[in-house]
Coordinates of C-alpha atoms in Angstrom, one line a residue:
Chain A
X1 CA -8.0 -0.3 -15.0
X2 CA -7.9 0.8 -11.5
X3 CA -9.0 -1.9 -9.2
X4 CA -8.7 0.2 -6.1
X5 CA -9.8 3.9 -6.3
X6 CA -9.3 6.7 -3.8
X7 CA -11.4 9.4 -5.5
X8 CA -10.6 12.1 -3.0
X9 CA -6.8 13.3 -3.4
X10 CA -7.2 15.4 -0.4
X11 CA -9.1 16.2 2.8
X12 CA -8.7 18.8 5.5
X13 CA -10.2 18.3 8.9
X14 CA -10.3 20.3 12.1
X15 CA -8.3 18.9 15.1
X16 CA -10.6 16.7 17.4
X17 CA -13.1 16.0 14.6
X18 CA -13.7 12.9 12.7
X19 CA -11.7 12.1 9.5
X20 CA -13.2 9.6 7.0
X21 CA -11.2 8.4 4.1
X22 CA -12.9 6.4 1.4
X23 CA -11.9 3.7 -1.0
X24 CA -13.7 1.7 -3.6
X25 CA -12.7 -1.3 -5.3
X26 CA -14.0 -3.3 -8.3
X27 CA -12.5 -6.8 -7.8
X28 CA -14.9 -8.9 -5.7
X29 CA -11.9 -11.5 -5.2
X30 CA -10.1 -9.3 -2.8
X31 CA -10.1 -11.1 0.4
X32 CA -8.1 -8.6 2.6
X33 CA -7.8 -4.8 2.9
X34 CA -5.3 -2.7 4.4
X35 CA -4.7 1.0 5.2
X36 CA -1.1 2.4 5.2
X37 CA -0.2 5.9 6.3
X38 CA 2.8 7.7 4.5
X39 CA 4.8 10.5 5.8
X40 CA 7.0 12.7 3.3
X41 CA 10.4 11.1 2.7
X42 CA 9.2 7.8 4.6
X43 CA 8.0 4.5 3.4
X44 CA 4.3 3.6 4.0
X45 CA 3.4 2.4 7.5
X46 CA 0.8 -0.2 8.0
X47 CA -2.0 1.0 9.9
X48 CA -5.0 -1.4 10.2
X49 CA -6.5 -4.0 8.2
X50 CA -9.8 -6.0 7.7
X51 CA -10.6 -9.4 6.3
X52 CA -13.3 -9.7 3.8
X53 CA -15.3 -11.8 6.3
X54 CA -15.6 -9.1 8.8
X55 CA -17.4 -5.5 8.2
X56 CA -15.5 -3.7 11.0
X57 CA -12.2 -3.6 12.6
X58 CA -11.2 -1.1 15.6
X59 CA -7.8 -0.1 16.7
X60 CA -7.6 2.8 19.2
X61 CA -8.6 5.9 17.3
X62 CA -8.7 4.1 14.0
X63 CA -11.6 2.0 12.8
X64 CA -11.9 0.4 9.3
X65 CA -15.5 -0.5 7.7
X66 CA -16.1 -2.7 4.9
X67 CA -19.4 -2.8 2.8
X68 CA -18.9 -5.8 0.5
X69 CA -22.1 -5.2 -1.4
X70 CA -21.1 -1.7 -2.2
X71 CA -17.3 -2.7 -2.5
X72 CA -16.4 0.2 -0.4
X73 CA -14.0 0.6 2.4
X74 CA -13.5 3.6 4.8
X75 CA -11.2 4.6 7.6
X76 CA -12.5 6.6 10.3
X77 CA -10.0 8.6 12.7
X78 CA -11.6 9.9 15.9
X79 CA -10.4 12.3 17.2
X80 CA -8.0 13.6 14.5
X81 CA -4.9 14.9 15.6
X82 CA -2.2 17.1 13.8
X83 CA 0.2 14.2 13.8
X84 CA -2.4 12.3 11.5
X85 CA -1.6 14.7 8.7
X86 CA 0.0 12.3 5.9
X87 CA -1.0 10.3 2.9
X88 CA -3.3 7.4 3.5
X89 CA -3.2 4.8 1.1
X90 CA -5.8 1.9 1.0
X91 CA -4.7 -1.6 -0.5
X92 CA -6.4 -4.9 -1.3
X93 CA -5.0 -8.2 -1.4
X94 CA -5.7 -10.7 -4.1
X95 CA -7.0 -14.1 -3.1
X96 CA -5.3 -16.2 -5.7
X97 CA -2.0 -17.6 -5.3
X98 CA -0.2 -14.4 -6.2
X99 CA -1.3 -12.4 -3.1
X100 CA 0.1 -9.0 -4.1
X101 CA -1.5 -5.9 -2.8
X102 CA -3.1 -3.4 -5.2
X103 CA -3.0 0.2 -3.8
X104 CA -5.3 3.2 -4.2
X105 CA -3.6 6.4 -5.5
X106 CA -3.9 7.9 -1.8
X107 CA -5.6 10.6 -0.1
X108 CA -3.4 13.5 1.6
X109 CA -5.2 14.2 5.0
X110 CA -4.5 17.5 6.6
X111 CA -5.6 17.9 10.1
X112 CA -5.8 21.7 11.2
X113 CA -4.9 22.8 14.6
Chain B
X1 CA 12.2 2.7 11.8
X2 CA 10.6 -0.2 9.9
X3 CA 13.6 -2.5 9.9
X4 CA 13.8 -2.6 6.1
X5 CA 16.7 -1.0 4.7
X6 CA 16.8 0.5 1.1
X7 CA 20.1 1.9 -0.6
X8 CA 20.7 4.2 -2.1
X9 CA 18.2 6.9 -0.8
X10 CA 18.7 8.9 -3.9
X11 CA 20.0 8.1 -7.5
X12 CA 20.4 10.4 -10.5
X13 CA 21.5 8.7 -13.6
X14 CA 21.2 9.3 -17.4
X15 CA 19.0 7.6 -20.0
X16 CA 20.2 4.4 -21.2
X17 CA 22.1 3.5 -18.1
X18 CA 21.7 0.6 -15.6
X19 CA 21.2 0.8 -11.9
X20 CA 20.9 -1.5 -9.0
X21 CA 18.6 -0.9 -6.0
X22 CA 19.3 -2.7 -2.8
X23 CA 16.9 -3.9 -0.1
X24 CA 17.6 -5.6 3.3
X25 CA 14.4 -7.0 4.8
X26 CA 13.4 -7.1 8.4
X27 CA 15.2 -9.6 10.4
X28 CA 13.3 -12.9 10.1
X29 CA 11.3 -11.8 7.0
X30 CA 11.2 -14.1 4.3
X31 CA 9.3 -12.5 1.7
X32 CA 10.3 -9.4 -0.2
X33 CA 8.2 -7.0 -2.5
X34 CA 9.2 -4.4 -4.9
X35 CA 7.0 -1.4 -5.6
X36 CA 7.2 1.7 -7.9
X37 CA 5.5 4.8 -7.2
X38 CA 5.4 7.5 -9.9
X39 CA 4.2 11.0 -9.3
X40 CA 0.9 11.3 -7.8
X41 CA 0.2 7.6 -8.4
X42 CA -0.4 4.7 -6.0
X43 CA 2.2 2.2 -5.5
X44 CA 2.4 -0.2 -8.4
X45 CA 3.5 -3.8 -7.6
X46 CA 6.4 -5.1 -9.6
X47 CA 7.7 -8.2 -8.1
X48 CA 7.9 -10.5 -5.0
X49 CA 10.3 -13.0 -3.7
X50 CA 9.9 -15.5 -0.9
X51 CA 13.0 -17.2 0.4
X52 CA 14.9 -16.8 -2.7
X53 CA 12.2 -17.9 -5.2
X54 CA 10.2 -15.5 -7.4
X55 CA 6.6 -15.9 -6.0
X56 CA 4.4 -13.4 -7.9
X57 CA 5.0 -10.9 -10.8
X58 CA 3.3 -7.5 -11.4
X59 CA 3.6 -4.9 -13.8
X60 CA 7.3 -5.2 -14.3
X61 CA 9.0 -4.2 -17.5
X62 CA 11.2 -6.6 -19.5
X63 CA 14.0 -4.1 -18.7
X64 CA 13.8 -4.5 -15.1
X65 CA 14.9 -7.7 -13.1
X66 CA 15.2 -8.7 -9.5
X67 CA 16.5 -11.4 -7.3
X68 CA 16.7 -12.5 -3.7
X69 CA 20.0 -13.7 -2.4
X70 CA 20.6 -16.6 0.1
X71 CA 21.0 -13.9 2.9
X72 CA 17.5 -12.7 1.9
X73 CA 18.4 -9.3 0.7
X74 CA 17.3 -8.4 -2.6
X75 CA 18.2 -6.3 -5.5
X76 CA 16.2 -4.6 -8.3
X77 CA 18.0 -4.0 -11.5
X78 CA 16.8 -1.5 -13.9
X79 CA 18.4 -1.3 -17.4
X80 CA 18.1 0.9 -20.5
X81 CA 16.7 3.6 -18.3
X82 CA 14.2 5.9 -19.7
X83 CA 12.9 9.4 -18.3
X84 CA 9.7 7.6 -17.3
X85 CA 11.3 5.4 -15.1
X86 CA 11.9 8.2 -12.8
X87 CA 10.0 7.2 -9.6
X88 CA 10.1 6.0 -5.9
X89 CA 11.1 2.5 -5.6
X90 CA 10.0 0.9 -2.5
X91 CA 10.9 -2.5 -0.9
X92 CA 8.8 -4.3 1.5
X93 CA 9.1 -7.4 3.6
X94 CA 7.0 -9.7 5.5
X95 CA 7.5 -12.8 7.5
X96 CA 5.0 -14.8 5.4
X97 CA 4.1 -14.6 1.7
X98 CA 0.6 -14.1 2.4
X99 CA 1.1 -10.2 2.6
X100 CA -1.3 -9.4 5.4
X101 CA 1.1 -6.7 6.7
X102 CA 4.2 -5.8 4.9
X103 CA 6.8 -3.4 6.3
X104 CA 8.2 -0.8 4.0
X105 CA 11.6 0.9 3.5
X106 CA 12.0 4.5 3.0
X107 CA 12.4 4.1 -0.7
X108 CA 15.0 5.0 -3.3
X109 CA 14.3 8.0 -5.3
X110 CA 15.5 7.5 -9.0
X111 CA 15.7 10.5 -11.3
X112 CA 16.6 9.6 -14.9
X113 CA 17.9 12.7 -16.8

């Protein structure tokens, strides 16, 4: 039972354009959402997060949008750069006493020069 | 460099064997998490320790165990290894147990032959 789903295994975008990565979740008890970026042979790196009480969080070129009614999360990267090419994981934190993260399966973003 | 150190980076072992993976968290971080990433899968949460005590358990097999020592480093022990245990094992750490931003190590790639 996948509680966090990233339905697009891969995405290609031209340099300078917008990249939109999507994530859906099923558990309405998640209270915090995070995006991680992962380069080959490295561990995931925290990118940006959003609390369930907000609908948008922005950090430079990265913006995360949360639509609670649709149980949908998206990461926008504008403008996209070749160095953004990586696997992006969305993760959701449980709101109970055990606040572990549940990860999606990841989306490989390729930014073409 | 996330500040989280995992050793070894690579491990090849035979079925039925036992291995120990080691993690040193970032300086000052009290919480350690272990994750397993199998091929083309998201990160599966295994277990969390906070200041030496087990805090949360995920999909960790009975053949697997972990502990966090007084100096806060952690070890993940995998025994009676099977081919299906081949995966990347990540350790992450955070200052607080609430898991709003965890820093990941580079991972240990375990291959069971």
